[in-house]
Coordinates of C-alpha atoms in Angstrom, one line a residue:
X1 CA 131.2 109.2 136.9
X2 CA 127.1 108.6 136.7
X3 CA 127.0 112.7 136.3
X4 CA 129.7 112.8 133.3
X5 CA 127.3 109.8 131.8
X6 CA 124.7 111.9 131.8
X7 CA 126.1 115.0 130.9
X8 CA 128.1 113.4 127.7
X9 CA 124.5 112.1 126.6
X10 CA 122.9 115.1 127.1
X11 CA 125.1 116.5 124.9
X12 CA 124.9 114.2 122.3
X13 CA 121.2 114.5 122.4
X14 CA 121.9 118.1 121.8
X15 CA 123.6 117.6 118.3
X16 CA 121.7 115.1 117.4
X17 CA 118.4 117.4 117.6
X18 CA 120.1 120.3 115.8
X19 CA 121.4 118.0 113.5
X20 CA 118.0 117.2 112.7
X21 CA 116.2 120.7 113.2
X22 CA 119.3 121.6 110.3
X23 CA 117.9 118.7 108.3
X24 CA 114.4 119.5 108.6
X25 CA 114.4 122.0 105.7
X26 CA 116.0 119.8 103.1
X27 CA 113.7 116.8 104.0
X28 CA 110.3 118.9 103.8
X29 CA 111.6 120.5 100.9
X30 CA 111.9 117.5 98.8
X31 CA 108.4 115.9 99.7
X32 CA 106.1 117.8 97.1
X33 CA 102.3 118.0 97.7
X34 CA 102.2 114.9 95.3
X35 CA 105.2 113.1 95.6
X36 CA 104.7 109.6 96.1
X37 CA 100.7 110.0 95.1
X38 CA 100.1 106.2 94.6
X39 CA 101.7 105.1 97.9
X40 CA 99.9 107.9 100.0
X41 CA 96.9 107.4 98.6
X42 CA 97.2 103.5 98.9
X43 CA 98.5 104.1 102.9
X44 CA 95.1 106.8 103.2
X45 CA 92.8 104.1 102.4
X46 CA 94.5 101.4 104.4
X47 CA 95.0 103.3 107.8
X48 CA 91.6 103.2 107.7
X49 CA 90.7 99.9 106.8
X50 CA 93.3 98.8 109.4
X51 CA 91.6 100.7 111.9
X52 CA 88.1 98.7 111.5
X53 CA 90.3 95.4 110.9
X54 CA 89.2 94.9 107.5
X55 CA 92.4 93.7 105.3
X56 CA 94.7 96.0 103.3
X57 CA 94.0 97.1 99.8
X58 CA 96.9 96.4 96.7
X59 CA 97.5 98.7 94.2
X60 CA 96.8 97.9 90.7
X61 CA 98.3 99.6 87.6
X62 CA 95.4 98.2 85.6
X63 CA 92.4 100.0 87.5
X64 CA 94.9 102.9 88.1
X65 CA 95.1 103.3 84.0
X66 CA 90.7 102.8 83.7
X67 CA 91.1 105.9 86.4
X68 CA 93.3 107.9 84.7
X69 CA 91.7 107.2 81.2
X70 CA 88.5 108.4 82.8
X71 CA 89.8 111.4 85.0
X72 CA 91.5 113.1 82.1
X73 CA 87.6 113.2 80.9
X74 CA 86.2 114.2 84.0
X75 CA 88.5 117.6 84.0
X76 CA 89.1 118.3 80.4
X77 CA 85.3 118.0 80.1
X78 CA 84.5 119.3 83.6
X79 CA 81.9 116.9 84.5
X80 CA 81.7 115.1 87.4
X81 CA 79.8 112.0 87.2
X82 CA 80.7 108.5 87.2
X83 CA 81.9 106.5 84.3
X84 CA 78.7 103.8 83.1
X85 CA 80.1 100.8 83.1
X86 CA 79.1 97.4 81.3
X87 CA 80.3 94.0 81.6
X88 CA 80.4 91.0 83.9
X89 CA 83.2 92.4 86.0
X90 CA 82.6 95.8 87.1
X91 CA 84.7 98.4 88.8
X92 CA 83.9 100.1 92.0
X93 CA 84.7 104.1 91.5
X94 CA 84.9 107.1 94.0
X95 CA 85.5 110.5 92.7
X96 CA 87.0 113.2 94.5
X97 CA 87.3 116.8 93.2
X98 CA 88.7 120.3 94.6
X99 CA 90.9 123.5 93.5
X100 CA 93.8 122.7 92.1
X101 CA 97.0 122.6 94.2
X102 CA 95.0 123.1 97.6
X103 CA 94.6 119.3 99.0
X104 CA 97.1 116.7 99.9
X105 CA 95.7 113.1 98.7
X106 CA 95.8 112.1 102.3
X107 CA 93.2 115.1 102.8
X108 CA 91.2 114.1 99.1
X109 CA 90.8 109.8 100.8
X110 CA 90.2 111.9 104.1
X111 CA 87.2 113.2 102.3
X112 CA 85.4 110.0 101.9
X113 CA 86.4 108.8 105.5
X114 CA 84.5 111.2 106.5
X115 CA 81.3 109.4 105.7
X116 CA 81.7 107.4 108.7
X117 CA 79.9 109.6 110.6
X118 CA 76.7 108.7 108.6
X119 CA 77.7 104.9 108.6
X120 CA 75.4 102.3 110.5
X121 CA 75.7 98.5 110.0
X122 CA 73.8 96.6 108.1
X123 CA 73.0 95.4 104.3
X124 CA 73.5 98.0 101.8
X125 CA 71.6 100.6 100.8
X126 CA 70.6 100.6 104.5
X127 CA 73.8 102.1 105.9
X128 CA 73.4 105.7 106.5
X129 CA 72.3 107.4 109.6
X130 CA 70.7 110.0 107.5
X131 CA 68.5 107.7 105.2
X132 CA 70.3 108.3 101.9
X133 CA 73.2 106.2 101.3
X134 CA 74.7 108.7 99.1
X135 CA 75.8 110.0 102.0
X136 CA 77.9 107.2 102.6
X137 CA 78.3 105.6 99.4
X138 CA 82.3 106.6 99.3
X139 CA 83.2 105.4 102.3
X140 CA 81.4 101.9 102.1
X141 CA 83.0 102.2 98.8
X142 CA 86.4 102.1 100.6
X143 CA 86.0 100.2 103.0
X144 CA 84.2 96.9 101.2
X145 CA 85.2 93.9 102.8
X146 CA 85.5 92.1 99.3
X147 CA 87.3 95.1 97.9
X148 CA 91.3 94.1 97.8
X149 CA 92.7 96.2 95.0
X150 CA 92.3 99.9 94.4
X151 CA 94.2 102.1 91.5
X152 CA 94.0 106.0 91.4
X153 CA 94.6 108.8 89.3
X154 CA 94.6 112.9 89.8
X155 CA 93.8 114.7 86.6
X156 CA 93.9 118.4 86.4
X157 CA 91.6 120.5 85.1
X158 CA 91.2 124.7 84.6
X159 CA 90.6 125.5 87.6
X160 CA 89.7 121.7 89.5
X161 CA 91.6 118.7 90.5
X162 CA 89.8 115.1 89.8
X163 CA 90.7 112.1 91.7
X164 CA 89.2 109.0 90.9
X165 CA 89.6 105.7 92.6
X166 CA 88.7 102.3 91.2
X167 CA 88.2 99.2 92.7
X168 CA 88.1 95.8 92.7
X169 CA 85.9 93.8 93.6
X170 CA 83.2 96.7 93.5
X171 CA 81.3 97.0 96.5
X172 CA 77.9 98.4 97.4
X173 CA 76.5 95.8 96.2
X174 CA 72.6 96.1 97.6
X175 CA 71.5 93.8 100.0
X176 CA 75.0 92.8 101.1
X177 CA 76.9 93.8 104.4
X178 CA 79.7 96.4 103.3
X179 CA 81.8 95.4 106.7

């Protein structure tokens, strides 16, 4: 009887795999490279604040606009520069841009994650391993303990993709401890 058991569930194993092997097609079809951008891109950032304990970002349709307003700039003009800012309650901003059609926004957060590498503790500016905190500006950006909203945007350009983050409460504030 044990050996029928086992031999019934194999089978239903079985069908159940090719059932989803059938599947797999239809489900990866229908997940475009940016389908669901605001959710991936809100998961991208917190896997890794959740990693280093910090607590999760929300999003925020409000600093998602400001990044949208300011990315169509970025690629119809083709600069790449951050927006100047003025006012008692300033945005945080990370910019992100590659070819068109080439990076999932996991891969475009992924980017600035990177910067951990170059990360040491301690009070900002004094943060990266190489001496120049540009090279970690993104990622203490990210990761800012006071930071609990972000908003994001992808504009296309000719031949270049922009992604811009804001944030709020802006971080890298100088002489403070990002994390």
């Amino acid at each position: 009887m044990t050996a029928a058991r086992d031999s019934r569930a194999r089978r239903l194993r079985l069908a159940a795999a090719a059932a989803l092997a059938l599947a797999a097609p239809l489900l990866v079809g229908a997940t475009g490279r940016l389908t669901s951008l605001d959710q991936r891109l809100l998961a991208a950032h917190n896997r890794e604040r959740d990693a280093q304990g910090i607590a999760p970002l929300a999003w925020d349709g409000a600093l998602a606009a400001a990044a949208a307003a300011w990315g169509e700039r970025l690629a119809a003009s083709g600069a790449f520069e951050h927006e100047e800012q003025e006012g008692d309650d300033p945005q945080g901003e990370n910019l992100w841009a590659g070819t068109r059609g080439a990076w999932s926004p996991e891969e475009m957060v992924e980017g600035w994650i990177e910067e951990k590498k170059f990360y040491r503790p301690g009070r900002f500016p004094d943060n990266s391993r190489t001496g120049d905190f540009a090279d970690v500006g993104h990622y203490t950006q990210l990761m800012w303990r006071d930071t609990d909203r972000v908003g994001c945007a992808l504009a296309r350009g000719a031949a270049e993709e922009v992604l811009v983050c804001r944030y709020r409460t802006a971080g890298n504030v100088v002489g403070e401890v990002p994390f």
